[in-house]
Amino acid sequence: MTEKFDVKLEGKIFLPDPSLKENVRMGDYELAYNEFMRDPEAYWGKVAEEFTWISKWDKVCEWEHPYARWFVNSKLNITQNCLDRHVHNGKKNKVAIIWVGDDGEEKVLTYRQLYREVMRFANGLKSLGVKKGDAVCIYMPLVPEQIIVALACARIGAIHSIVFAGFGTQALNSRIRDSNAKIVVTADATIRRGKRVELKAIVDEAVVNAPSVEKIVVLRRMKPPMELYSEIEVDYNDVLKDVSECEAEVMDAEDPLFILYTSGTTGPAKGIVHTCAGYMVGAYYTTQNVFDLRDNDVFWCTADPGWITGHSYIIYGPLLAGGTILITESTPDHPDPGVWWNIIDDFDVTIFYTAPTAIRMFMRMGEEWPQKYDLSSLRILGSVGEPLNPEAFEWYYRVIGKERCPVVDTWWQTETGMHMITTLPGQPMKPGFVGRPLPGVVADVVDKNGDPVPPEKGGFLVIKEPWPSMMRTVHNNDERYCQYWNTIGKYYTAGDLAVKDDDGYIMILGRSDDVLIVAGHNIGSAELESALVSNEAVAEAAVIGKPDYLKGEIIKAFVILRKGHSPSAKLKSELIYHVRMSLGPIAMPSEIEFVDSLPKTRSGKIMRRVLRAKELGMDPGDVSTLEE
Ligand code: WTA
């Protein structure tokens, strides 16, 4: 890990419209934070009171480092709070989901319709033999069914494991195997920029050597419908049963709700496990307060439910709050760079939540595109996934928000389940800084011993106290879970480097480990390297992230070839294609360099830091452990 270092902090402050503070739910940050600090359990208990419970908790939190239990012994089903509660309380005909297809096709589901579809699929899953505690892998495009299937799993207590449809065969196979999924729900294809992209074909390969899979459910969207061959394949519509009520499975607070895989430094992706009650409270609390979600809002989060952002701020948070969400399968630049602004204009989107990489892409395409559309419905702009650089912040604030909408940058992780650090609407905004810990969160920047570092000294970002939506374990690897809480003092180590200013605003400087963040997506160097080495031409590989204006980082791979293979441009393309097929397009290296050796420690670990420094012409720092 990196040693202490100084960061010179200066920059602008944007003061929000003073009326905003009074008009949003959490306009007084200090007041809320103090209320939390006075009695954290009472604070979270009050949030939880807003839900329907089958039976309530004995205690809000039981903490025995590093294990937490929240809303101890309570019983609930999250879908009763996402669906039944709204259907029975006057929101039956309120729009839950607006879907826009790649070709502009539209679908709208009211809460009643969504409820019915979830019941039908939940009953269908039961008829396929799925029971409480079974894992279901969802590998689907961004269509309403993707959300329906996830909620149907939650209804019957099955654990969903959503895998982003941009992942390739090897990534999907390892996730199916690790989660022991009994069912894979997929679609024939997704549509990207007017073109059909096969999904089912990837599933076919990914289920080889995945003996846990009993059935593959296929949503057939294309004409003519693709043939289903083997006995284990079933059509989505044949799984749907009558709309009879599917009783909500009684779940304990700490029963798992879902597994979501995220890339780590070493080894395969980690299956982050979230549980029912705490996750529900965290996702809801942040949706309500960070986005100030109201009854007449139209909330568009541009992520895919295959990422944690989609879990918490497409599916669970907004539906728990009874909001209207907009989702789209469309890409931001097809058929032209105005499509997304057109959607905001068309549907009067009020809250827009996207990633810095998208904002930088829009900047490059020019202001004329957003200017063609009426964006006056917008109220709040959000950002997530990687640092929002000041230039992108200002563009977003000025060109999209017309200096009227607060920009809430949100720092959090798959592991945290909910927003942790942000600038709440109504608070002064400092471009480059994500903001302060949310009321409910105790975060700090510390040195490697866990001692707080003064402002302007860089250090490690840690969370000092448990929070409701924290992950409970890493599936099949509890040891890895414990590491998060035992690396720096007894704190939760986020793996990010950060710095604070005098007001307690936190700036995220990047990862402290070998996880790459490419266009806002986490990609583990180990996963990439093992994908490369799985090609017969490759003996060894090391991967680094290189700074890139648009994507934040791009992937560069250093490759040692096996005997009998020689470097060529053709081999480079082959290797890039190989990674694309095994891990997916998001993990494609931008550069490949053939080398004869790699810098290693005496114990044989690749020193990516040294490679990176050499590549960028920087000082490699301490190289005393280098082999030669
Ligand atoms: C990075 C995504 C700077 C960070 C919700 C973190 C950010 C990792 C921000 C988690 C932000 C996320 N500013 N960096 N606002 N949000 N990150 O698990 O490095 O996909 O550790 O969760 O993304 O990525 P994950």
Coordinates of N, CA and C and ligand atoms in Angstrom, one line a residue, residues 262 307-309 353 356 383-388 409-416 421 434 494-496 508-511 517 520-522, ligand 1:
T262 N -18.2 -8.7 -7.8 CA -17.4 -7.5 -8.1 C -16.0 -7.9 -8.2
W307 N -25.3 -4.0 -12.2 CA -24.3 -3.4 -11.3 C -25.0 -3.1 -10.0
I308 N -24.3 -2.8 -9.0 CA -24.9 -2.4 -7.7 C -25.7 -1.2 -7.8
T309 N -25.3 -0.2 -8.7 CA -26.1 1.0 -8.9 C -27.5 0.7 -9.3
Y353 N -29.3 10.3 -13.0 CA -28.1 9.7 -12.3 C -27.3 8.9 -13.3
P356 N -19.5 9.6 -14.6 CA -18.6 10.6 -15.2 C -18.1 10.3 -16.6
S383 N -24.1 11.6 -9.9 CA -22.9 11.0 -10.5 C -22.4 9.9 -9.7
V384 N -21.9 8.8 -10.3 CA -21.4 7.7 -9.5 C -20.4 6.9 -10.4
G385 N -19.5 6.2 -9.6 CA -18.7 5.2 -10.3 C -17.2 5.5 -10.3
E386 N -16.8 6.7 -10.4 CA -15.4 7.1 -10.5 C -15.4 8.6 -10.2
P387 N -14.2 9.1 -9.9 CA -14.2 10.6 -9.6 C -14.8 11.4 -10.7
L388 N -15.6 12.4 -10.3 CA -16.2 13.4 -11.2 C -15.2 14.5 -11.2
D409 N -22.7 14.1 -6.3 CA -21.7 13.0 -6.6 C -21.8 12.0 -5.4
T410 N -21.9 10.7 -5.8 CA -22.1 9.7 -4.7 C -21.0 8.7 -4.7
W411 N -20.3 8.6 -3.6 CA -19.3 7.6 -3.4 C -19.8 6.4 -2.7
W412 N -19.7 5.2 -3.2 CA -20.1 4.0 -2.5 C -19.6 2.8 -3.3
Q413 N -19.9 1.6 -2.9 CA -19.4 0.4 -3.5 C -20.4 -0.7 -3.5
T414 N -20.1 -1.8 -4.3 CA -21.0 -3.0 -4.3 C -21.1 -3.4 -2.8
E415 N -20.0 -3.4 -2.1 CA -19.9 -3.9 -0.8 C -20.8 -3.0 0.2
T416 N -20.9 -1.7 -0.1 CA -21.6 -0.9 0.9 C -23.1 -0.9 0.7
I421 N -20.8 8.5 0.9 CA -20.3 9.8 1.0 C -20.9 10.6 -0.2
V434 N -16.2 14.5 -3.5 CA -17.5 13.8 -3.5 C -18.4 14.4 -2.4
A494 N -12.0 0.5 2.4 CA -12.7 0.6 1.1 C -11.8 0.2 -0.1
G495 N -10.5 0.4 0.1 CA -9.5 0.1 -1.0 C -9.3 1.4 -1.9
D496 N -9.8 2.5 -1.4 CA -9.7 3.8 -2.1 C -8.7 4.7 -1.4
I508 N -11.9 11.6 -3.6 CA -11.4 10.3 -3.9 C -10.2 10.4 -4.9
L509 N -9.1 9.8 -4.6 CA -8.0 9.9 -5.5 C -7.8 8.7 -6.4
G510 N -8.4 7.6 -6.1 CA -8.3 6.4 -6.9 C -8.2 5.2 -6.0
R511 N -8.0 4.0 -6.6 CA -7.9 2.8 -5.9 C -6.5 2.6 -5.3
I517 N -10.6 0.9 -12.9 CA -11.9 1.4 -13.1 C -12.0 2.0 -14.5
G520 N -16.0 3.5 -15.4 CA -16.9 3.4 -14.3 C -17.1 1.9 -13.9
H521 N -16.5 1.0 -14.6 CA -16.7 -0.4 -14.2 C -15.5 -1.0 -13.6
N522 N -15.6 -1.7 -12.5 CA -14.5 -2.3 -11.8 C -14.0 -3.5 -12.6
Ligands
WTA1 C1 -15.2 4.0 -7.3 C2 -20.1 1.5 -7.7 C3 -15.0 8.4 -7.0 C4 -14.3 3.7 -6.1 C5 -21.2 2.2 -6.9 C6 -15.0 2.6 -5.4 C7 -16.0 6.3 -7.0 C8 -15.5 1.8 -6.6 C9 -17.3 6.9 -6.9 C10 -16.7 0.9 -6.3 C11 -17.3 8.4 -6.8 C12 -17.5 4.8 -6.9 N1 -16.1 9.0 -6.9 N2 -14.9 7.0 -7.1 N3 -18.4 9.0 -6.7 N4 -18.2 5.9 -6.8 N5 -16.2 5.0 -7.1 O1 -18.4 -1.6 -6.5 O2 -13.0 3.4 -6.4 O3 -18.8 -0.9 -8.9 O4 -14.2 1.8 -4.5 O5 -19.7 0.4 -6.9 O6 -15.8 2.7 -7.6 O7 -17.2 0.4 -7.5 P1 -18.5 -0.5 -7.5

